mmCIF file of C-alpha atoms in Angstrom:
data_model
loop_
_atom_site.group_PDB
_atom_site.id
_atom_site.type_symbol
_atom_site.label_atom_id
_atom_site.label_comp_id
_atom_site.label_asym_id
_atom_site.label_seq_id
_atom_site.Cartn_x
_atom_site.Cartn_y
_atom_site.Cartn_z
ATOM 1 C CA MET A 1 0.000 0.000 0.000
ATOM 2 C CA GLU A 2 2.838 2.400 0.855
ATOM 3 C CA GLU A 3 4.499 1.614 -2.470
ATOM 4 C CA ASN A 4 1.293 2.408 -4.352
ATOM 5 C CA ASN A 5 0.737 5.640 -2.450
ATOM 6 C CA CYS A 6 4.034 6.916 -3.862
ATOM 7 C CA ARG A 7 2.238 7.268 -7.199
ATOM 8 C CA VAL A 8 0.257 10.219 -5.781
ATOM 9 C CA ASN A 9 2.643 13.173 -5.682
ATOM 10 C CA TRP A 10 2.255 16.802 -4.693
ATOM 11 C CA LYS A 11 1.204 17.787 -8.230
ATOM 12 C CA PHE A 12 -1.791 15.476 -7.947
ATOM 13 C CA TYR A 13 -2.881 16.981 -4.619
ATOM 14 C CA LEU A 14 -2.261 20.499 -5.933
ATOM 15 C CA THR A 15 -4.416 19.907 -9.006
ATOM 16 C CA GLU A 16 -7.149 18.272 -6.941
ATOM 17 C CA GLY A 17 -7.106 21.157 -4.447
ATOM 18 C CA ALA A 18 -7.208 23.733 -7.249
ATOM 19 C CA ILE A 19 -10.331 22.079 -8.713
ATOM 20 C CA ILE A 20 -12.041 22.109 -5.293
ATOM 21 C CA ILE A 21 -11.157 25.764 -4.742
ATOM 22 C CA LEU A 22 -12.347 26.623 -8.263
ATOM 23 C CA GLY A 23 -15.628 24.875 -7.527
ATOM 24 C CA ALA A 24 -16.194 26.682 -4.220
ATOM 25 C CA VAL A 25 -15.249 30.129 -5.578
ATOM 26 C CA GLY A 26 -17.289 29.600 -8.737
ATOM 27 C CA MET A 27 -20.347 28.500 -6.779
ATOM 28 C CA TRP A 28 -20.041 31.527 -4.466
ATOM 29 C CA LEU A 29 -19.662 34.096 -7.273
ATOM 30 C CA LEU A 30 -22.292 32.601 -9.561
ATOM 31 C CA GLY A 31 -24.666 32.147 -6.620
ATOM 32 C CA GLN A 32 -24.409 35.854 -5.911
ATOM 33 C CA ILE A 33 -25.162 36.616 -9.554
ATOM 34 C CA ARG A 34 -28.300 34.495 -9.192
ATOM 35 C CA ASN A 35 -29.176 36.410 -6.009
ATOM 36 C CA GLN A 36 -29.264 33.312 -3.823
ATOM 37 C CA ALA A 37 -29.843 33.807 -0.104
ATOM 38 C CA ASP A 38 -26.733 33.776 2.099
ATOM 39 C CA ASP A 39 -27.661 30.543 3.880
ATOM 40 C CA LYS A 40 -28.440 28.840 0.558
ATOM 41 C CA LEU A 41 -25.212 30.177 -0.919
ATOM 42 C CA LEU A 42 -23.130 28.867 1.985
ATOM 43 C CA ALA A 43 -24.844 25.459 1.869
ATOM 44 C CA ASN A 44 -24.215 25.180 -1.870
ATOM 45 C CA CYS A 45 -20.513 26.037 -1.435
ATOM 46 C CA VAL A 46 -20.118 23.428 1.308
ATOM 47 C CA MET A 47 -21.865 20.800 -0.825
ATOM 48 C CA THR A 48 -19.666 21.678 -3.809
ATOM 49 C CA VAL A 49 -16.504 21.211 -1.738
ATOM 50 C CA LEU A 50 -17.802 17.870 -0.421
ATOM 51 C CA LEU A 51 -18.840 16.627 -3.862
ATOM 52 C CA LEU A 52 -15.514 17.493 -5.478
ATOM 53 C CA GLY A 53 -13.600 16.220 -2.454
ATOM 54 C CA VAL A 54 -15.321 12.826 -2.578
ATOM 55 C CA THR A 55 -14.731 12.692 -6.338
ATOM 56 C CA GLY A 56 -11.035 13.435 -5.864
ATOM 57 C CA PHE A 57 -10.742 10.824 -3.110
ATOM 58 C CA HIS A 58 -12.435 8.179 -5.255
ATOM 59 C CA LEU A 59 -10.166 8.994 -8.210
ATOM 60 C CA ARG A 60 -7.104 8.813 -5.972
ATOM 61 C CA ARG A 61 -8.080 5.377 -4.676
ATOM 62 C CA ALA A 62 -8.735 4.070 -8.188
ATOM 63 C CA TYR A 63 -5.407 5.513 -9.345
ATOM 64 C CA VAL A 64 -3.430 4.023 -6.440
ATOM 65 C CA HIS A 65 -4.944 0.571 -6.890
ATOM 66 C CA GLU A 66 -4.551 0.718 -10.702
ATOM 67 C CA GLU A 67 -8.276 0.347 -11.343
ATOM 68 C CA LEU A 68 -8.587 2.957 -14.107
ATOM 69 C CA ASP A 69 -9.518 1.625 -17.554
ATOM 70 C CA TYR A 70 -7.384 1.563 -20.704
ATOM 71 C CA ASP A 71 -4.140 3.533 -20.176
ATOM 72 C CA ASN A 72 -5.817 6.148 -17.975
ATOM 73 C CA GLY A 73 -3.621 5.202 -15.031
ATOM 74 C CA GLU A 74 -0.623 6.502 -16.962
ATOM 75 C CA HIS A 75 -2.427 9.752 -17.790
ATOM 76 C CA VAL A 76 -4.427 10.599 -14.686
ATOM 77 C CA TYR A 77 -4.079 14.340 -15.314
ATOM 78 C CA ARG A 78 -6.058 13.828 -18.503
ATOM 79 C CA PHE A 79 -9.027 12.896 -16.326
ATOM 80 C CA LEU A 80 -8.446 15.883 -14.042
ATOM 81 C CA LEU A 81 -8.467 18.146 -17.099
ATOM 82 C CA CYS A 82 -11.771 16.610 -18.222
ATOM 83 C CA LEU A 83 -13.135 17.117 -14.701
ATOM 84 C CA SER A 84 -12.135 20.793 -14.819
ATOM 85 C CA ILE A 85 -13.826 21.253 -18.186
ATOM 86 C CA GLY A 86 -16.912 19.476 -16.856
ATOM 87 C CA LEU A 87 -16.966 21.810 -13.825
ATOM 88 C CA VAL A 88 -16.965 24.873 -16.086
ATOM 89 C CA ILE A 89 -19.795 23.353 -18.146
ATOM 90 C CA ALA A 90 -21.698 22.608 -14.931
ATOM 91 C CA PHE A 91 -21.462 26.264 -13.937
ATOM 92 C CA ILE A 92 -22.719 27.345 -17.372
ATOM 93 C CA CYS A 93 -25.623 24.895 -17.105
ATOM 94 C CA GLY A 94 -26.655 26.694 -13.929
ATOM 95 C CA PHE A 95 -27.907 29.503 -16.185
ATOM 96 C CA LEU A 96 -29.513 27.319 -18.880
ATOM 97 C CA PRO A 97 -32.886 25.548 -18.981
ATOM 98 C CA ALA A 98 -32.646 22.044 -17.536
ATOM 99 C CA GLY A 99 -33.701 20.518 -20.844
ATOM 100 C CA GLY A 100 -30.578 21.812 -22.585
ATOM 101 C CA TRP A 101 -27.802 20.429 -20.383
ATOM 102 C CA PRO A 102 -25.125 18.340 -22.204
ATOM 103 C CA PHE A 103 -24.528 15.978 -19.284
ATOM 104 C CA LEU A 104 -24.850 12.860 -21.414
ATOM 105 C CA VAL A 105 -21.501 13.775 -22.971
ATOM 106 C CA ILE A 106 -19.940 14.582 -19.583
ATOM 107 C CA TYR A 107 -20.905 11.160 -18.205
ATOM 108 C CA VAL A 108 -19.377 9.342 -21.176
ATOM 109 C CA MET A 109 -16.270 11.550 -21.290
ATOM 110 C CA LEU A 110 -15.395 11.105 -17.612
ATOM 111 C CA ALA A 111 -16.081 7.352 -17.734
ATOM 112 C CA LEU A 112 -13.896 6.833 -20.812
ATOM 113 C CA PHE A 113 -10.970 8.791 -19.396
ATOM 114 C CA GLY A 114 -11.346 7.236 -15.925
ATOM 115 C CA ASN A 115 -13.434 4.139 -15.290
ATOM 116 C CA MET A 116 -17.128 3.399 -14.899
ATOM 117 C CA SER A 117 -17.496 4.141 -11.178
ATOM 118 C CA THR A 118 -15.257 7.223 -11.269
ATOM 119 C CA GLY A 119 -17.076 8.580 -14.311
ATOM 120 C CA ILE A 120 -20.543 8.107 -12.799
ATOM 121 C CA LEU A 121 -19.546 9.615 -9.436
ATOM 122 C CA SER A 122 -17.762 12.636 -10.900
ATOM 123 C CA ALA A 123 -20.429 13.376 -13.523
ATOM 124 C CA SER A 124 -23.214 13.021 -10.944
ATOM 125 C CA SER A 125 -21.347 15.419 -8.649
ATOM 126 C CA LEU A 126 -21.118 17.980 -11.452
ATOM 127 C CA LEU A 127 -24.797 17.423 -12.231
ATOM 128 C CA LEU A 128 -25.697 18.150 -8.601
ATOM 129 C CA ILE A 129 -23.647 21.349 -8.746
ATOM 130 C CA SER A 130 -25.702 22.495 -11.759
ATOM 131 C CA VAL A 131 -28.940 21.568 -9.976
ATOM 132 C CA LEU A 132 -27.917 23.485 -6.837
ATOM 133 C CA LEU A 133 -26.902 26.552 -8.826
ATOM 134 C CA ASN A 134 -29.896 26.482 -11.148
ATOM 135 C CA GLY A 135 -32.452 25.573 -8.518
ATOM 136 C CA ALA A 136 -33.884 22.985 -10.896
ATOM 137 C CA ALA A 137 -36.338 20.369 -9.706
ATOM 138 C CA GLU A 138 -35.281 16.812 -8.957
ATOM 139 C CA ASP A 139 -36.663 15.757 -12.340
ATOM 140 C CA GLY A 140 -33.681 17.425 -14.019
ATOM 141 C CA PHE A 141 -31.239 15.369 -11.967
ATOM 142 C CA ILE A 142 -33.085 12.091 -12.570
ATOM 143 C CA LEU A 143 -33.232 12.790 -16.305
ATOM 144 C CA TYR A 144 -29.471 13.081 -16.806
ATOM 145 C CA PHE A 145 -28.536 10.589 -14.091
ATOM 146 C CA VAL A 146 -30.495 7.775 -15.750
ATOM 147 C CA SER A 147 -29.505 8.615 -19.330
ATOM 148 C CA GLY A 148 -25.882 9.159 -18.267
ATOM 149 C CA ILE A 149 -25.544 5.790 -16.530
ATOM 150 C CA PHE A 150 -27.153 4.066 -19.506
ATOM 151 C CA ALA A 151 -24.701 5.725 -21.917
ATOM 152 C CA VAL A 152 -21.696 4.896 -19.714
ATOM 153 C CA THR A 153 -22.771 1.244 -19.652
ATOM 154 C CA LEU A 154 -23.081 1.154 -23.446
ATOM 155 C CA PHE A 155 -19.648 2.703 -24.007
ATOM 156 C CA ARG A 156 -17.918 0.866 -21.177
ATOM 157 C CA HIS A 157 -15.780 -1.432 -23.331
ATOM 158 C CA LEU A 158 -14.608 0.039 -26.621
ATOM 159 C CA GLY A 159 -12.306 -2.375 -28.414
ATOM 160 C CA ASN A 160 -10.077 -1.907 -31.432
ATOM 161 C CA ASP A 161 -13.092 -2.332 -33.722
ATOM 162 C CA PHE A 162 -14.531 0.836 -32.112
ATOM 163 C CA LYS A 163 -18.167 0.077 -32.926
ATOM 164 C CA ILE A 164 -20.104 3.124 -31.699
ATOM 165 C CA GLY A 165 -23.138 3.271 -33.997
ATOM 166 C CA ILE A 166 -25.636 1.293 -31.908
ATOM 167 C CA PRO A 167 -24.435 2.632 -28.506
ATOM 168 C CA LEU A 168 -24.669 6.187 -29.821
ATOM 169 C CA PHE A 169 -28.190 5.680 -31.176
ATOM 170 C CA LEU A 170 -29.422 4.010 -27.974
ATOM 171 C CA SER A 171 -27.850 6.722 -25.788
ATOM 172 C CA ILE A 172 -29.616 9.515 -27.671
ATOM 173 C CA LEU A 173 -32.853 7.505 -27.689
ATOM 174 C CA CYS A 174 -32.650 7.099 -23.898
ATOM 175 C CA LEU A 175 -31.986 10.827 -23.534
ATOM 176 C CA MET A 176 -35.075 11.588 -25.638
ATOM 177 C CA VAL A 177 -37.261 9.255 -23.559
ATOM 178 C CA CYS A 178 -35.965 10.726 -20.297
ATOM 179 C CA GLU A 179 -36.467 14.301 -21.487
ATOM 180 C CA THR A 180 -40.014 13.487 -22.591
ATOM 181 C CA ALA A 181 -40.884 11.718 -19.346
ATOM 182 C CA ASN A 182 -39.305 14.178 -16.906
ATOM 183 C CA LEU A 183 -39.804 17.529 -18.608
ATOM 184 C CA ILE A 184 -42.547 17.504 -21.221
ATOM 185 C CA LEU A 185 -45.046 15.128 -19.626
ATOM 186 C CA LEU A 186 -44.667 16.796 -16.208
ATOM 187 C CA ALA A 187 -45.110 20.310 -17.566
ATOM 188 C CA ASN A 188 -48.280 22.054 -16.399
ATOM 189 C CA ALA A 189 -49.270 22.906 -19.931
ATOM 190 C CA ARG A 190 -50.578 21.278 -23.058
ATOM 191 C CA PRO A 191 -47.695 19.876 -25.137
ATOM 192 C CA ASP A 192 -46.843 21.929 -28.224
ATOM 193 C CA ILE A 193 -43.949 22.255 -30.669
ATOM 194 C CA GLU A 194 -42.162 24.930 -28.608
ATOM 195 C CA MET A 195 -41.835 22.560 -25.652
ATOM 196 C CA PHE A 196 -39.855 20.140 -27.827
ATOM 197 C CA MET A 197 -37.446 22.716 -29.227
ATOM 198 C CA ILE A 198 -34.929 22.709 -26.339
ATOM 199 C CA PRO A 199 -34.912 18.888 -25.860
ATOM 200 C CA VAL A 200 -34.498 18.324 -29.618
ATOM 201 C CA ALA A 201 -31.705 20.905 -29.787
ATOM 202 C CA ASN A 202 -30.059 19.204 -26.795
ATOM 203 C CA MET A 203 -30.166 15.814 -28.514
ATOM 204 C CA ILE A 204 -28.600 17.224 -31.675
ATOM 205 C CA ILE A 205 -25.876 19.067 -29.764
ATOM 206 C CA SER A 206 -25.245 16.067 -27.503
ATOM 207 C CA SER A 207 -24.890 13.816 -30.558
ATOM 208 C CA ILE A 208 -22.316 16.145 -32.115
ATOM 209 C CA LEU A 209 -20.381 16.585 -28.873
ATOM 210 C CA LEU A 210 -20.483 12.856 -28.140
ATOM 211 C CA LEU A 211 -19.094 12.065 -31.595
ATOM 212 C CA GLY A 212 -16.337 14.601 -30.995
ATOM 213 C CA CYS A 213 -15.563 13.102 -27.590
ATOM 214 C CA LEU A 214 -15.411 9.578 -29.043
ATOM 215 C CA LYS A 215 -13.202 10.782 -31.888
ATOM 216 C CA LEU A 216 -10.815 12.344 -29.386
ATOM 217 C CA PHE A 217 -10.840 9.187 -27.273
ATOM 218 C CA SER A 218 -10.118 6.972 -30.270
ATOM 219 C CA SER A 219 -7.126 9.065 -31.352
ATOM 220 C CA MET A 220 -5.705 9.400 -27.816
ATOM 221 C CA VAL A 221 -6.411 5.915 -26.459
ATOM 222 C CA VAL A 222 -7.845 3.247 -28.794
ATOM 223 C CA TYR A 223 -5.663 3.983 -31.840
ATOM 224 C CA ARG A 224 -2.844 5.701 -30.013
ATOM 225 C CA TYR A 225 -0.325 2.997 -30.934
ATOM 226 C CA ARG A 226 -1.672 2.200 -34.403
ATOM 227 C CA GLU A 227 1.392 3.554 -36.243
ATOM 228 C CA LYS A 228 3.729 1.912 -33.734
ATOM 229 C CA TYR A 229 2.084 -1.475 -34.326
ATOM 230 C CA LEU A 230 2.307 -0.995 -38.093
ATOM 231 C CA ASP A 231 6.043 -0.519 -37.650
ATOM 232 C CA ILE A 232 6.953 -3.255 -35.172
ATOM 233 C CA ASN A 233 4.492 -5.805 -36.622
ATOM 234 C CA ASP A 234 6.037 -5.440 -40.070
ATOM 235 C CA THR A 235 7.934 -8.639 -40.916
ATOM 236 C CA GLU A 236 10.530 -6.483 -42.682
ATOM 237 C CA ASN A 237 11.297 -4.677 -39.431
ATOM 238 C CA PRO A 238 15.107 -4.596 -38.859
ATOM 239 C CA VAL A 239 14.816 -6.679 -35.681
ATOM 240 C CA LEU A 240 12.851 -9.448 -37.390
ATOM 241 C CA THR A 241 15.033 -9.213 -40.496
ATOM 242 C CA ALA A 242 18.130 -9.713 -38.340
ATOM 243 C CA LEU A 243 16.488 -12.728 -36.671
ATOM 244 C CA ARG A 244 15.657 -14.212 -40.078
ATOM 245 C CA GLU A 245 19.250 -13.853 -41.269
ATOM 246 C CA ARG A 246 20.636 -15.254 -38.020
ATOM 247 C CA ASP A 247 18.260 -18.200 -37.562
ATOM 248 C CA ARG A 248 15.543 -18.762 -40.142
ATOM 249 C CA ARG A 249 13.973 -21.595 -38.138
ATOM 250 C CA GLU A 250 13.507 -19.340 -35.091
ATOM 251 C CA TYR A 251 12.138 -16.604 -37.350
ATOM 252 C CA MET A 252 9.527 -18.921 -38.865
ATOM 253 C CA LEU A 253 8.485 -20.143 -35.405
ATOM 254 C CA CYS A 254 7.869 -16.504 -34.424
ATOM 255 C CA ILE A 255 5.862 -15.869 -37.598
ATOM 256 C CA HIS A 256 3.609 -18.875 -37.006
ATOM 257 C CA THR A 257 3.265 -18.099 -33.297
ATOM 258 C CA ALA A 258 2.196 -14.548 -34.119
ATOM 259 C CA TYR A 259 -0.444 -15.891 -36.524
ATOM 260 C CA PHE A 260 -2.053 -18.034 -33.821
ATOM 261 C CA CYS A 261 -1.747 -15.249 -31.220
ATOM 262 C CA GLU A 262 -3.641 -12.858 -33.472
ATOM 263 C CA ARG A 263 -6.314 -15.410 -34.375
ATOM 264 C CA ILE A 264 -6.924 -16.553 -30.810
ATOM 265 C CA GLY A 265 -6.762 -13.005 -29.476
ATOM 266 C CA ARG A 266 -9.539 -12.000 -31.859
ATOM 267 C CA GLN A 267 -11.630 -15.022 -30.879
ATOM 268 C CA LEU A 268 -11.219 -14.391 -27.136
ATOM 269 C CA GLU A 269 -11.693 -10.608 -27.564
ATOM 270 C CA LEU A 270 -8.198 -9.795 -26.310
ATOM 271 C CA ASP A 271 -5.751 -7.189 -27.627
ATOM 272 C CA GLU A 272 -4.884 -8.954 -30.874
ATOM 273 C CA ASP A 273 -2.331 -6.342 -32.002
ATOM 274 C CA ALA A 274 -0.409 -6.662 -28.738
ATOM 275 C CA LEU A 275 -0.609 -10.457 -28.883
ATOM 276 C CA LYS A 276 0.588 -10.543 -32.487
ATOM 277 C CA CYS A 277 3.537 -8.324 -31.564
ATOM 278 C CA ALA A 278 4.374 -10.528 -28.576
ATOM 279 C CA GLY A 279 4.312 -13.550 -30.891
ATOM 280 C CA TYR A 280 6.856 -11.927 -33.203
ATOM 281 C CA TYR A 281 9.304 -10.837 -30.502
ATOM 282 C CA HIS A 282 9.093 -13.417 -27.712
ATOM 283 C CA ARG A 283 12.177 -15.427 -28.766
ATOM 284 C CA PRO A 284 15.171 -12.991 -28.699
ATOM 285 C CA GLY A 285 15.801 -14.092 -25.077
ATOM 286 C CA ASP A 286 18.271 -11.880 -23.226
ATOM 287 C CA GLU A 287 18.042 -9.292 -25.979
ATOM 288 C CA LEU A 288 14.290 -8.823 -25.478
ATOM 289 C CA PRO A 289 14.403 -6.054 -22.785
ATOM 290 C CA GLY A 290 16.780 -4.053 -24.959
ATOM 291 C CA VAL A 291 14.580 -4.509 -28.033
ATOM 292 C CA MET A 292 11.484 -3.374 -26.097
ATOM 293 C CA GLU A 293 13.304 -0.265 -24.942
ATOM 294 C CA GLU A 294 14.848 0.544 -28.315
ATOM 295 C CA LYS A 295 11.612 0.101 -30.272
ATOM 296 C CA GLN A 296 9.460 1.688 -27.528
ATOM 297 C CA PHE A 297 6.955 -1.150 -27.395
ATOM 298 C CA PRO A 298 3.405 -0.192 -26.307
ATOM 299 C CA PRO A 299 2.658 -0.927 -22.611
ATOM 300 C CA ALA A 300 0.276 -3.790 -23.480
ATOM 301 C CA VAL A 301 3.046 -5.657 -25.320
ATOM 302 C CA ARG A 302 5.568 -4.967 -22.565
ATOM 303 C CA GLU A 303 3.248 -6.464 -19.960
ATOM 304 C CA ILE A 304 2.774 -9.649 -21.981
ATOM 305 C CA LEU A 305 6.465 -10.120 -22.744
ATOM 306 C CA LEU A 306 7.618 -9.338 -19.194
ATOM 307 C CA ASP A 307 5.055 -11.793 -17.880
ATOM 308 C CA TYR A 308 6.359 -14.315 -20.403
ATOM 309 C CA LEU A 309 9.973 -13.777 -19.331
ATOM 310 C CA GLY A 310 8.992 -14.469 -15.719
ATOM 311 C CA ARG A 311 6.896 -17.515 -16.582
ATOM 312 C CA LYS A 312 8.885 -19.800 -14.277
ATOM 313 C CA GLN A 313 7.355 -17.912 -11.323
ATOM 314 C CA GLY A 314 3.889 -18.291 -12.829
ATOM 315 C CA ILE A 315 2.122 -16.208 -15.449
ATOM 316 C CA LYS A 316 -0.752 -13.862 -14.560
ATOM 317 C CA LYS A 317 -2.173 -12.519 -17.831
ATOM 318 C CA LYS A 318 -4.403 -14.538 -20.130
ATOM 319 C CA GLU A 319 -2.624 -12.946 -23.100
ATOM 320 C CA THR A 320 0.592 -14.562 -21.866
ATOM 321 C CA ALA A 321 -1.219 -17.893 -21.669
ATOM 322 C CA VAL A 322 -2.205 -17.505 -25.324
ATOM 323 C CA LEU A 323 1.413 -16.718 -26.255
ATOM 324 C CA ILE A 324 2.779 -19.723 -24.341
ATOM 325 C CA CYS A 325 0.202 -22.082 -25.853
ATOM 326 C CA ALA A 326 0.800 -20.808 -29.380
ATOM 327 C CA ASP A 327 4.569 -21.115 -29.006
ATOM 328 C CA ALA A 328 4.304 -24.613 -27.506
ATOM 329 C CA VAL A 329 1.909 -25.929 -30.172
ATOM 330 C CA VAL A 330 3.882 -24.440 -33.077
ATOM 331 C CA SER A 331 7.187 -25.754 -31.678
ATOM 332 C CA SER A 332 5.770 -29.233 -31.008
ATOM 333 C CA VAL A 333 4.063 -29.589 -34.392
ATOM 334 C CA THR A 334 7.189 -28.326 -36.181
ATOM 335 C CA TYR A 335 9.348 -30.802 -34.285
ATOM 336 C CA MET A 336 7.021 -33.706 -35.078
ATOM 337 C CA LEU A 337 6.910 -32.754 -38.763
ATOM 338 C CA GLU A 338 10.697 -32.521 -38.925
ATOM 339 C CA LYS A 339 11.110 -35.786 -37.062
ATOM 340 C CA GLY A 340 8.591 -37.875 -38.966
ATOM 341 C CA GLU A 341 8.295 -36.573 -42.517
ATOM 342 C CA GLN A 342 7.471 -40.034 -43.847
ATOM 343 C CA ARG A 343 4.500 -40.631 -41.594
ATOM 344 C CA LYS A 344 1.341 -38.683 -40.929
ATOM 345 C CA VAL A 345 1.365 -36.618 -37.766
ATOM 346 C CA ASP A 346 -1.718 -36.799 -35.531
ATOM 347 C CA PHE A 347 -2.102 -33.079 -34.784
ATOM 348 C CA ASP A 348 -4.947 -33.611 -32.307
ATOM 349 C CA LYS A 349 -2.783 -35.862 -30.146
ATOM 350 C CA VAL A 350 0.114 -33.402 -30.247
ATOM 351 C CA ILE A 351 -2.141 -30.513 -29.211
ATOM 352 C CA ASP A 352 -3.785 -32.537 -26.432
ATOM 353 C CA ALA A 353 -0.364 -33.551 -25.140
ATOM 354 C CA VAL A 354 0.835 -29.928 -25.079
ATOM 355 C CA PHE A 355 -2.175 -28.728 -23.096
ATOM 356 C CA ARG A 356 -2.036 -31.749 -20.761
ATOM 357 C CA LYS A 357 1.630 -31.091 -19.984
ATOM 358 C CA MET A 358 1.017 -27.411 -19.231
ATOM 359 C CA ALA A 359 -1.917 -28.317 -16.984
ATOM 360 C CA ASP A 360 0.233 -30.863 -15.108
ATOM 361 C CA ASP A 361 3.062 -28.338 -14.743
ATOM 362 C CA GLY A 362 0.694 -25.768 -13.219
ATOM 363 C CA THR A 363 1.397 -23.239 -15.982
ATOM 364 C CA PHE A 364 -2.016 -21.584 -15.553
ATOM 365 C CA ASP A 365 -2.364 -21.859 -11.755
ATOM 366 C CA LYS A 366 -1.797 -18.112 -11.184
ATOM 367 C CA CYS A 367 -3.324 -16.995 -14.477
ATOM 368 C CA ASN A 368 -6.753 -15.386 -14.805
ATOM 369 C CA ILE A 369 -7.627 -17.443 -17.892
ATOM 370 C CA SER A 370 -10.720 -19.649 -17.626
ATOM 371 C CA VAL A 371 -11.140 -23.317 -18.497
ATOM 372 C CA LYS A 372 -13.596 -22.305 -21.216
ATOM 373 C CA GLU A 373 -11.004 -20.030 -22.827
ATOM 374 C CA LEU A 374 -8.403 -22.800 -22.699
ATOM 375 C CA CYS A 375 -10.857 -25.161 -24.388
ATOM 376 C CA THR A 376 -11.552 -22.528 -27.051
ATOM 377 C CA MET A 377 -7.825 -22.222 -27.712
ATOM 378 C CA GLN A 378 -7.450 -25.965 -27.972
ATOM 379 C CA LYS A 379 -10.349 -26.108 -30.427
ATOM 380 C CA ILE A 380 -8.828 -23.369 -32.615
ATOM 381 C CA PHE A 381 -5.515 -25.207 -32.809
ATOM 382 C CA LYS A 382 -7.291 -28.385 -33.886
ATOM 383 C CA GLU A 383 -9.238 -26.511 -36.577
ATOM 384 C CA GLU A 384 -6.028 -25.284 -38.221
ATOM 385 C CA LYS A 385 -4.794 -28.613 -39.610
ATOM 386 C CA LEU A 386 -4.412 -27.184 -43.127
ATOM 387 C CA TYR A 387 -2.254 -24.369 -41.799
ATOM 388 C CA TYR A 388 0.256 -26.828 -40.342
ATOM 389 C CA ASP A 389 1.374 -27.635 -43.875
ATOM 390 C CA PHE A 390 3.181 -24.260 -43.809
ATOM 391 C CA LEU A 391 5.266 -25.507 -40.876
ATOM 392 C CA ARG A 392 6.969 -28.204 -42.953
#
């Protein structure tokens, strides 16, 4: 615990304190502009400090225990910047009609650049600040709280395929239903076109802002290492070219291992680019740490390869399990083909023997991979009998 707490330095506390002070000062000044009573103004300032303080504490705990999604733990100040922007928007919303608040985007933005719980807590805190400043009814809070949580759930896991069409449509649809139920149907007037103008405008603006937020997230997080992977996963990369010239057999084993890593990674919904890269570079041995440093491997690949290097102490990541299985199957099949060219090799028996040996050795005892995923891997290897002809 003490080692983890070292991750939180004075800059973190300074930034967190600055956001809390900004929130309290902003609530006080804007409350005076809205002519709020002194007791109401003081209560709102105290609540703002508490809300932002709890948000900061929750973020700190998630950061210390490495619970933030994607690579957000390496860029925690990115979340704090988003929180600051959200606070400014919350203050602006205090002067806008409740039907026009863009909190759907704030919920998704804070969840993507933090994690689900941190995003919901921080966005809800900002929403309460807007409600306190605006004096809006509880319906306004319920409206954005429900639609925000629904949107966060839809966008919780964005993979490399980055499929956002259906989640985006359902998020806006939920926002429309919530706006209709909590604002239009509860209005003490007969519904007319003018009542729908602000909600419709909010949905259009929220759609545009949400697309912009997702575009930013994809460029900064999802596809951040796209060019790097194109470089290091190129078989003509100098490192792989040198391996091919030095030992063609080792080079071909890496090529075939990378193929199975990518295929299984896609099937198990893992990071297939990182797995493919690990398959290419897992055999340089003592040179591997230097290669990772020189080529600036993405963190996901580093974690797999470092876990692989320490496999004698027990692997932890399921991606490493995929790499070990792919390497073992490719090596065993290649050996059997080289040893018995005149007779037919029973690939199913070879694959079963490889998995049985790893199970007996306790290879997966500390790994988070499930029995079902191991069975899926085994099935994929057995389905690739035609591919094994390339190993001859």
